[in-house]
Amino acid sequence: MPGPLVSAIVVNLNGARFLRECLDSLFSQSWPHLEVILVDNASTDGSAEEAVKVFGDQIRLIQNSRNQGFARANNQAIAVAKGEWVFLLNNDAVLEPRAIEELMAFAGDKPQVGMLACRVMCYDKPHIFDSAGLLLYPDGVCRPRGWEEKDLGQYDRADEVLAPSGCASAWRKSMLDAIDLFDESYFAYLEDLDLGMRGQLQGWKCFYVPAAVARHAKSMTAGNYSKFKAYHVERNRIFNAIKLLPRFILFVSPLFTLNRYLLQFYAARTHRGLSGHFVKEYSWFELALLMVRAYAAALLRLPEMLRKRRAISRQRQISIDEWYRLISRFKLDAIELALKY
């Protein structure tokens, strides 16, 4: 019996360095039931044109006249996708040939599974993890499980996780139809955590599948320590907190944020973690201004996020106790968040 059609989606913005290899890895998949959709966010480096020249009508191209962001671009593709599953792959990531086949084999007899996370390794260091799912800090920020860890076999077992990293992940189309698509107000960053959590709250499960392997170059579009990324991560984690945290955790989340800021300040002063890298490139004044901008932007959209919180609460299928256990089980430690690169 033939397996389900999978719609693979790649969002591209000036991805000439990796896009050809990324698409090659999709067309080299052992899974035969695959369509490939490329969404180009107004690239100026000729990468989309080159992709069409090389792959022709094997690719369905959506060409945007301006940068629509990661969330909206994926939504555009999902809206026209024909597959029972949607597979998202960053333009700076590549798949091992059996990755999608392994995902479909795992999910085949598990109708409650709505999301699948790949074993994502670093592109140039295949023995170092990039992601094995996501972890949540109780103020709305998240980080990949296993990030920058050496592969010692600790993630060799398929396991339930909170949500997949969007860079290489599969999403059941019927789940997306039920919970809605990416929240386009995020533009980019942390939207995968939001989508995964909304799925969990409606009773869908997410599993990490270690046999499905990808390699990711990480933040090649915006830069790992860019002001663009830092601003959107801080603003969007506030969106996550308002929309996704139980009432009590939301109430005490400023204490978690204060703890995180203190540890990140220490990391910056001692040149450790992402904060240490950020202050090497930008001034403390620029960092403070960025935080003010992020909070102001979040405050302007507070009524909208509260409306979305109420809608999510009305649709929630799990109990309050299960909601708390979910956050506790997949909690990200503040020290790891602040001090890990």
CSV table of N, CA, C and O in Angstrom, one decimal, residues 143-251:
chain,number,residue,atom,x,y,z
A,143,ARG,N,15.0,26.7,23.4
A,143,ARG,CA,16.3,26.4,22.8
A,143,ARG,C,16.3,24.9,22.4
A,143,ARG,O,15.6,24.1,23.0
A,144,PRO,N,17.0,24.5,21.3
A,144,PRO,CA,17.0,23.1,21.0
A,144,PRO,C,17.6,22.2,22.1
A,144,PRO,O,18.6,22.5,22.7
A,145,ARG,N,16.9,21.1,22.2
A,145,ARG,CA,17.4,20.0,23.1
A,145,ARG,C,18.7,19.4,22.5
A,145,ARG,O,18.8,19.1,21.3
A,146,GLY,N,19.8,19.3,23.3
A,146,GLY,CA,21.0,18.8,22.9
A,146,GLY,C,21.9,19.7,22.1
A,146,GLY,O,23.0,19.3,21.7
A,147,TRP,N,21.5,21.0,22.0
A,147,TRP,CA,22.3,22.0,21.3
A,147,TRP,C,23.8,22.0,21.7
A,147,TRP,O,24.1,22.1,22.9
A,148,GLU,N,24.7,21.9,20.7
A,148,GLU,CA,26.1,21.9,20.9
A,148,GLU,C,26.7,20.8,21.7
A,148,GLU,O,27.8,20.8,22.2
A,149,GLU,N,25.9,19.7,21.9
A,149,GLU,CA,26.4,18.5,22.7
A,149,GLU,C,27.1,17.6,21.7
A,149,GLU,O,26.6,17.4,20.6
A,150,LYS,N,28.1,17.0,22.2
A,150,LYS,CA,28.8,15.9,21.4
A,150,LYS,C,27.9,14.7,21.4
A,150,LYS,O,27.3,14.3,22.4
A,151,ASP,N,27.9,14.0,20.3
A,151,ASP,CA,27.0,12.8,20.1
A,151,ASP,C,27.7,11.6,20.8
A,151,ASP,O,28.7,11.1,20.4
A,152,LEU,N,27.2,11.3,22.0
A,152,LEU,CA,27.7,10.1,22.8
A,152,LEU,C,26.7,9.0,22.9
A,152,LEU,O,26.8,8.2,23.8
A,153,GLY,N,25.7,9.1,22.0
A,153,GLY,CA,24.6,8.1,22.1
A,153,GLY,C,23.4,8.5,23.0
A,153,GLY,O,22.5,7.7,23.2
A,154,GLN,N,23.5,9.7,23.6
A,154,GLN,CA,22.5,10.1,24.5
A,154,GLN,C,21.1,10.4,23.9
A,154,GLN,O,20.1,10.4,24.5
A,155,TYR,N,21.1,10.6,22.5
A,155,TYR,CA,19.8,10.8,21.8
A,155,TYR,C,19.6,9.8,20.7
A,155,TYR,O,19.1,10.1,19.7
A,156,ASP,N,20.0,8.5,21.0
A,156,ASP,CA,19.8,7.5,20.0
A,156,ASP,C,18.4,6.8,20.1
A,156,ASP,O,18.1,6.0,19.2
A,157,ARG,N,17.6,7.2,21.1
A,157,ARG,CA,16.3,6.5,21.2
A,157,ARG,C,15.2,7.5,20.8
A,157,ARG,O,15.2,8.7,21.1
A,158,ALA,N,14.2,7.0,20.1
A,158,ALA,CA,13.0,7.7,19.7
A,158,ALA,C,12.3,8.1,21.0
A,158,ALA,O,12.1,7.2,21.9
A,159,ASP,N,11.9,9.3,21.2
A,159,ASP,CA,11.3,9.8,22.4
A,159,ASP,C,10.3,10.9,22.2
A,159,ASP,O,10.5,11.7,21.2
A,160,GLU,N,9.4,11.1,23.1
A,160,GLU,CA,8.5,12.2,23.0
A,160,GLU,C,9.2,13.5,23.4
A,160,GLU,O,10.0,13.5,24.3
A,161,VAL,N,8.9,14.5,22.6
A,161,VAL,CA,9.5,15.8,22.9
A,161,VAL,C,8.4,16.9,22.8
A,161,VAL,O,7.3,16.6,22.5
A,162,LEU,N,8.7,18.1,23.2
A,162,LEU,CA,7.7,19.2,23.3
A,162,LEU,C,7.3,19.6,21.9
A,162,LEU,O,6.1,19.7,21.6
A,163,ALA,N,8.3,19.9,21.0
A,163,ALA,CA,8.0,20.4,19.7
A,163,ALA,C,9.3,20.2,18.9
A,163,ALA,O,10.4,20.1,19.4
A,164,PRO,N,9.2,20.2,17.6
A,164,PRO,CA,10.3,20.0,16.7
A,164,PRO,C,10.9,21.4,16.4
A,164,PRO,O,10.3,22.4,16.4
A,165,SER,N,12.2,21.4,16.1
A,165,SER,CA,12.9,22.6,15.6
A,165,SER,C,12.4,22.7,14.1
A,165,SER,O,12.4,21.8,13.4
A,166,GLY,N,12.0,23.9,13.8
A,166,GLY,CA,11.4,24.1,12.4
A,166,GLY,C,12.4,23.9,11.3
A,166,GLY,O,12.0,23.8,10.1
A,167,CYS,N,13.7,23.8,11.6
A,167,CYS,CA,14.7,23.7,10.5
A,167,CYS,C,14.6,22.4,9.7
A,167,CYS,O,14.9,22.3,8.6
A,168,ALA,N,14.1,21.3,10.4
A,168,ALA,CA,13.9,20.0,9.7
A,168,ALA,C,12.9,19.3,10.5
A,168,ALA,O,13.2,18.6,11.5
A,169,SER,N,11.6,19.3,10.1
A,169,SER,CA,10.5,18.9,10.9
A,169,SER,C,9.3,18.5,10.0
A,169,SER,O,9.1,19.0,8.9
A,170,ALA,N,8.5,17.5,10.5
A,170,ALA,CA,7.3,17.1,9.8
A,170,ALA,C,6.1,17.4,10.6
A,170,ALA,O,6.1,17.2,11.9
A,171,TRP,N,5.0,17.8,9.9
A,171,TRP,CA,3.8,18.2,10.6
A,171,TRP,C,2.6,17.6,9.9
A,171,TRP,O,2.5,17.8,8.6
A,172,ARG,N,1.8,16.9,10.6
A,172,ARG,CA,0.6,16.3,10.0
A,172,ARG,C,-0.4,17.4,9.5
A,172,ARG,O,-0.7,18.3,10.3
A,173,LYS,N,-0.8,17.3,8.3
A,173,LYS,CA,-1.7,18.4,7.7
A,173,LYS,C,-3.0,18.5,8.4
A,173,LYS,O,-3.5,19.6,8.6
A,174,SER,N,-3.5,17.4,8.9
A,174,SER,CA,-4.8,17.4,9.6
A,174,SER,C,-4.7,18.1,10.9
A,174,SER,O,-5.6,18.8,11.4
A,175,MET,N,-3.5,18.0,11.6
A,175,MET,CA,-3.3,18.8,12.8
A,175,MET,C,-3.2,20.3,12.5
A,175,MET,O,-3.8,21.1,13.2
A,176,LEU,N,-2.5,20.6,11.4
A,176,LEU,CA,-2.4,22.1,11.1
A,176,LEU,C,-3.8,22.6,10.7
A,176,LEU,O,-4.1,23.8,11.1
A,177,ASP,N,-4.6,21.8,10.1
A,177,ASP,CA,-6.0,22.3,9.8
A,177,ASP,C,-6.7,22.5,11.0
A,177,ASP,O,-7.6,23.4,11.1
A,178,ALA,N,-6.5,21.7,12.1
A,178,ALA,CA,-7.2,21.8,13.3
A,178,ALA,C,-6.7,23.0,14.2
A,178,ALA,O,-7.5,23.6,14.9
A,179,ILE,N,-5.4,23.3,14.2
A,179,ILE,CA,-4.9,24.2,15.2
A,179,ILE,C,-4.5,25.6,14.5
A,179,ILE,O,-4.1,26.5,15.2
A,180,ASP,N,-4.7,25.7,13.2
A,180,ASP,CA,-4.3,26.8,12.4
A,180,ASP,C,-2.7,26.7,12.2
A,180,ASP,O,-2.0,25.9,12.7
A,181,LEU,N,-2.3,27.6,11.3
A,181,LEU,CA,-0.9,27.5,10.9
A,181,LEU,C,0.0,28.4,11.7
A,181,LEU,O,-0.3,28.8,12.9
A,182,PHE,N,1.2,28.7,11.2
A,182,PHE,CA,2.1,29.6,12.0
A,182,PHE,C,1.5,30.9,12.2
A,182,PHE,O,0.7,31.5,11.4
A,183,ASP,N,1.8,31.5,13.4
A,183,ASP,CA,1.4,32.9,13.7
A,183,ASP,C,2.3,33.8,13.0
A,183,ASP,O,3.4,34.0,13.3
A,184,GLU,N,1.7,34.5,12.0
A,184,GLU,CA,2.5,35.4,11.1
A,184,GLU,C,3.0,36.6,11.8
A,184,GLU,O,3.9,37.3,11.3
A,185,SER,N,2.5,37.0,13.0
A,185,SER,CA,3.0,38.1,13.7
A,185,SER,C,4.4,37.9,14.3
A,185,SER,O,5.1,38.9,14.6
A,186,TYR,N,4.8,36.6,14.3
A,186,TYR,CA,6.2,36.3,14.8
A,186,TYR,C,7.2,36.7,13.7
A,186,TYR,O,8.4,37.0,14.1
A,187,PHE,N,6.9,36.7,12.5
A,187,PHE,CA,7.8,36.9,11.3
A,187,PHE,C,8.9,35.9,11.2
A,187,PHE,O,8.9,35.1,10.3
A,188,ALA,N,9.7,35.8,12.3
A,188,ALA,CA,10.8,34.7,12.3
A,188,ALA,C,11.2,34.5,13.7
A,188,ALA,O,11.2,35.4,14.5
A,189,TYR,N,11.6,33.3,14.0
A,189,TYR,CA,12.1,32.8,15.3
A,189,TYR,C,11.0,32.5,16.4
A,189,TYR,O,10.1,33.3,16.5
A,190,LEU,N,11.1,31.4,17.0
A,190,LEU,CA,10.3,30.8,18.0
A,190,LEU,C,8.9,30.5,17.6
A,190,LEU,O,8.0,30.0,18.4
A,191,GLU,N,8.6,30.7,16.3
A,191,GLU,CA,7.2,30.3,15.8
A,191,GLU,C,7.0,28.8,15.8
A,191,GLU,O,5.9,28.3,15.8
A,192,ASP,N,8.1,28.0,15.7
A,192,ASP,CA,8.0,26.6,15.8
A,192,ASP,C,7.6,26.1,17.2
A,192,ASP,O,6.8,25.2,17.3
A,193,LEU,N,8.1,26.8,18.2
A,193,LEU,CA,7.7,26.4,19.6
A,193,LEU,C,6.2,26.8,19.7
A,193,LEU,O,5.4,26.0,20.3
A,194,ASP,N,5.8,27.9,19.2
A,194,ASP,CA,4.4,28.3,19.3
A,194,ASP,C,3.4,27.3,18.7
A,194,ASP,O,2.4,26.8,19.2
A,195,LEU,N,3.8,26.9,17.4
A,195,LEU,CA,3.0,26.0,16.7
A,195,LEU,C,2.9,24.6,17.4
A,195,LEU,O,1.9,24.0,17.5
A,196,GLY,N,4.1,24.1,17.8
A,196,GLY,CA,4.2,22.9,18.5
A,196,GLY,C,3.4,22.8,19.8
A,196,GLY,O,2.7,21.9,20.1
A,197,MET,N,3.5,23.9,20.6
A,197,MET,CA,2.7,24.0,21.9
A,197,MET,C,1.2,24.0,21.6
A,197,MET,O,0.5,23.4,22.4
A,198,ARG,N,0.8,24.7,20.6
A,198,ARG,CA,-0.6,24.8,20.3
A,198,ARG,C,-1.1,23.4,19.9
A,198,ARG,O,-2.2,23.0,20.3
A,199,GLY,N,-0.3,22.6,19.2
A,199,GLY,CA,-0.6,21.2,18.9
A,199,GLY,C,-0.7,20.4,20.2
A,199,GLY,O,-1.7,19.6,20.3
A,200,GLN,N,0.3,20.5,21.1
A,200,GLN,CA,0.2,19.8,22.3
A,200,GLN,C,-1.0,20.1,23.1
A,200,GLN,O,-1.6,19.2,23.7
A,201,LEU,N,-1.4,21.4,23.2
A,201,LEU,CA,-2.5,21.8,24.0
A,201,LEU,C,-3.8,21.2,23.4
A,201,LEU,O,-4.8,21.1,24.2
A,202,GLN,N,-3.8,20.9,22.1
A,202,GLN,CA,-5.0,20.2,21.6
A,202,GLN,C,-4.9,18.7,21.6
A,202,GLN,O,-5.7,18.0,20.9
A,203,GLY,N,-3.9,18.2,22.2
A,203,GLY,CA,-3.8,16.7,22.4
A,203,GLY,C,-2.9,16.0,21.4
A,203,GLY,O,-2.9,14.7,21.5
A,204,TRP,N,-2.3,16.7,20.5
A,204,TRP,CA,-1.4,16.0,19.6
A,204,TRP,C,0.0,15.8,20.2
A,204,TRP,O,0.4,16.5,21.1
A,205,LYS,N,0.7,14.8,19.8
A,205,LYS,CA,2.0,14.4,20.3
A,205,LYS,C,3.1,14.7,19.3
A,205,LYS,O,2.9,14.7,18.1
A,206,CYS,N,4.3,14.9,19.9
A,206,CYS,CA,5.5,15.2,19.1
A,206,CYS,C,6.5,14.2,19.5
A,206,CYS,O,6.8,14.0,20.7
A,207,PHE,N,7.2,13.5,18.5
A,207,PHE,CA,8.2,12.6,18.7
A,207,PHE,C,9.5,13.0,18.0
A,207,PHE,O,9.4,13.5,16.9
A,208,TYR,N,10.6,12.7,18.6
A,208,TYR,CA,11.9,12.8,18.0
A,208,TYR,C,12.3,11.5,17.4
A,208,TYR,O,12.2,10.4,18.1
A,209,VAL,N,12.7,11.5,16.2
A,209,VAL,CA,13.0,10.2,15.4
A,209,VAL,C,14.5,10.3,15.1
A,209,VAL,O,14.9,10.9,14.1
A,210,PRO,N,15.4,9.6,15.8
A,210,PRO,CA,16.8,9.7,15.6
A,210,PRO,C,17.3,9.1,14.3
A,210,PRO,O,18.4,9.5,13.8
A,211,ALA,N,16.5,8.3,13.7
A,211,ALA,CA,17.0,7.7,12.4
A,211,ALA,C,16.8,8.7,11.2
A,211,ALA,O,17.4,8.4,10.2
A,212,ALA,N,16.0,9.7,11.5
A,212,ALA,CA,15.8,10.8,10.4
A,212,ALA,C,16.9,11.9,10.7
A,212,ALA,O,16.7,12.7,11.6
A,213,VAL,N,17.9,11.9,9.9
A,213,VAL,CA,19.1,12.7,10.1
A,213,VAL,C,19.1,13.9,9.1
A,213,VAL,O,19.0,13.7,7.9
A,214,ALA,N,19.4,15.1,9.7
A,214,ALA,CA,19.6,16.3,8.9
A,214,ALA,C,20.9,17.0,9.4
A,214,ALA,O,21.3,16.7,10.6
A,215,ARG,N,21.5,17.8,8.6
A,215,ARG,CA,22.6,18.6,9.0
A,215,ARG,C,22.3,20.1,8.8
A,215,ARG,O,21.7,20.4,7.7
A,216,HIS,N,22.6,21.0,9.7
A,216,HIS,CA,22.1,22.4,9.7
A,216,HIS,C,23.3,23.3,9.9
A,216,HIS,O,24.0,23.2,10.8
A,217,ALA,N,23.4,24.3,9.0
A,217,ALA,CA,24.4,25.3,9.1
A,217,ALA,C,24.1,26.4,10.1
A,217,ALA,O,25.0,27.1,10.6
A,218,LYS,N,22.8,26.6,10.4
A,218,LYS,CA,22.3,27.5,11.5
A,218,LYS,C,22.5,29.0,11.2
A,218,LYS,O,23.7,29.4,11.1
A,219,SER,N,21.4,29.7,11.2
A,219,SER,CA,21.4,31.2,11.1
A,219,SER,C,22.2,31.7,10.0
A,219,SER,O,22.8,32.8,10.2
A,220,MET,N,22.3,31.1,8.9
A,220,MET,CA,23.1,31.6,7.8
A,220,MET,C,22.4,32.8,7.2
A,220,MET,O,23.0,33.7,6.5
A,221,THR,N,21.1,32.9,7.3
A,221,THR,CA,20.3,34.1,6.7
A,221,THR,C,20.5,35.3,7.5
A,221,THR,O,20.9,36.4,7.0
A,222,ALA,N,20.2,35.3,8.8
A,222,ALA,CA,20.2,36.5,9.7
A,222,ALA,C,21.5,36.6,10.5
A,222,ALA,O,21.8,37.7,11.0
A,223,GLY,N,22.2,35.5,10.7
A,223,GLY,CA,23.4,35.6,11.6
A,223,GLY,C,23.0,35.1,13.0
A,223,GLY,O,21.9,35.5,13.5
A,224,ASN,N,23.9,34.4,13.7
A,224,ASN,CA,23.5,33.8,15.0
A,224,ASN,C,23.6,34.8,16.1
A,224,ASN,O,22.9,34.7,17.1
A,225,TYR,N,24.3,35.9,15.9
A,225,TYR,CA,24.4,36.9,16.9
A,225,TYR,C,23.9,38.3,16.4
A,225,TYR,O,24.3,39.4,16.9
A,226,SER,N,23.0,38.3,15.5
A,226,SER,CA,22.6,39.6,14.9
A,226,SER,C,21.5,40.3,15.8
A,226,SER,O,20.8,39.7,16.6
A,227,LYS,N,21.4,41.6,15.6
A,227,LYS,CA,20.4,42.4,16.3
A,227,LYS,C,19.0,42.0,15.8
A,227,LYS,O,18.1,42.0,16.6
A,228,PHE,N,18.9,41.6,14.5
A,228,PHE,CA,17.6,41.2,14.0
A,228,PHE,C,17.1,40.0,14.7
A,228,PHE,O,16.0,39.9,15.2
A,229,LYS,N,18.0,39.0,14.9
A,229,LYS,CA,17.6,37.8,15.6
A,229,LYS,C,17.3,38.0,17.1
A,229,LYS,O,16.3,37.6,17.6
A,230,ALA,N,18.2,38.8,17.7
A,230,ALA,CA,18.0,39.1,19.2
A,230,ALA,C,16.7,39.8,19.4
A,230,ALA,O,16.0,39.5,20.4
A,231,TYR,N,16.4,40.8,18.6
A,231,TYR,CA,15.1,41.5,18.8
A,231,TYR,C,13.9,40.6,18.6
A,231,TYR,O,13.0,40.6,19.4
A,232,HIS,N,13.9,39.8,17.6
A,232,HIS,CA,12.7,38.9,17.3
A,232,HIS,C,12.6,37.8,18.3
A,232,HIS,O,11.5,37.5,18.7
A,233,VAL,N,13.7,37.3,18.8
A,233,VAL,CA,13.7,36.2,19.8
A,233,VAL,C,13.1,36.8,21.1
A,233,VAL,O,12.2,36.2,21.7
A,234,GLU,N,13.5,38.0,21.5
A,234,GLU,CA,13.0,38.6,22.8
A,234,GLU,C,11.5,39.0,22.7
A,234,GLU,O,10.7,38.8,23.6
A,235,ARG,N,11.2,39.6,21.5
A,235,ARG,CA,9.8,40.0,21.3
A,235,ARG,C,8.9,38.8,21.3
A,235,ARG,O,7.8,38.7,21.9
A,236,ASN,N,9.3,37.8,20.5
A,236,ASN,CA,8.5,36.6,20.3
A,236,ASN,C,8.4,35.7,21.5
A,236,ASN,O,7.4,35.0,21.7
A,237,ARG,N,9.4,35.7,22.4
A,237,ARG,CA,9.3,34.9,23.6
A,237,ARG,C,8.2,35.5,24.5
A,237,ARG,O,7.5,34.8,25.3
A,238,ILE,N,8.0,36.9,24.4
A,238,ILE,CA,6.9,37.5,25.2
A,238,ILE,C,5.6,37.1,24.6
A,238,ILE,O,4.6,36.8,25.3
A,239,PHE,N,5.5,37.0,23.2
A,239,PHE,CA,4.3,36.5,22.6
A,239,PHE,C,4.0,35.1,23.1
A,239,PHE,O,2.8,34.7,23.5
A,240,ASN,N,5.0,34.2,23.2
A,240,ASN,CA,4.9,32.8,23.6
A,240,ASN,C,4.4,32.8,25.1
A,240,ASN,O,3.5,32.0,25.4
A,241,ALA,N,5.0,33.6,25.9
A,241,ALA,CA,4.6,33.6,27.3
A,241,ALA,C,3.1,34.0,27.5
A,241,ALA,O,2.3,33.3,28.2
A,242,ILE,N,2.6,35.0,26.8
A,242,ILE,CA,1.3,35.5,26.9
A,242,ILE,C,0.3,34.4,26.4
A,242,ILE,O,-0.7,34.1,27.0
A,243,LYS,N,0.7,33.8,25.3
A,243,LYS,CA,-0.3,32.9,24.6
A,243,LYS,C,-0.3,31.5,25.2
A,243,LYS,O,-1.3,30.8,25.2
A,244,LEU,N,0.9,31.0,25.7
A,244,LEU,CA,1.1,29.5,25.9
A,244,LEU,C,1.3,29.1,27.3
A,244,LEU,O,1.2,27.9,27.6
A,245,LEU,N,1.6,30.0,28.3
A,245,LEU,CA,1.9,29.6,29.6
A,245,LEU,C,0.6,29.6,30.5
A,245,LEU,O,-0.2,30.5,30.4
A,246,PRO,N,0.5,28.6,31.4
A,246,PRO,CA,-0.6,28.6,32.3
A,246,PRO,C,-0.6,29.9,33.2
A,246,PRO,O,0.5,30.5,33.3
A,247,ARG,N,-1.7,30.2,33.7
A,247,ARG,CA,-1.9,31.5,34.4
A,247,ARG,C,-0.8,31.8,35.5
A,247,ARG,O,-0.2,32.8,35.5
A,248,PHE,N,-0.6,30.8,36.3
A,248,PHE,CA,0.3,31.0,37.4
A,248,PHE,C,1.8,31.2,36.9
A,248,PHE,O,2.5,32.1,37.4
A,249,ILE,N,2.2,30.3,36.0
A,249,ILE,CA,3.5,30.4,35.4
A,249,ILE,C,3.7,31.8,34.7
A,249,ILE,O,4.7,32.4,34.8
A,250,LEU,N,2.6,32.2,34.0
A,250,LEU,CA,2.7,33.5,33.4
A,250,LEU,C,2.9,34.6,34.4
A,250,LEU,O,3.7,35.6,34.2
A,251,PHE,N,2.2,34.5,35.5
A,251,PHE,CA,2.3,35.5,36.6
A,251,PHE,C,3.7,35.6,37.2
A,251,PHE,O,4.2,36.7,37.4
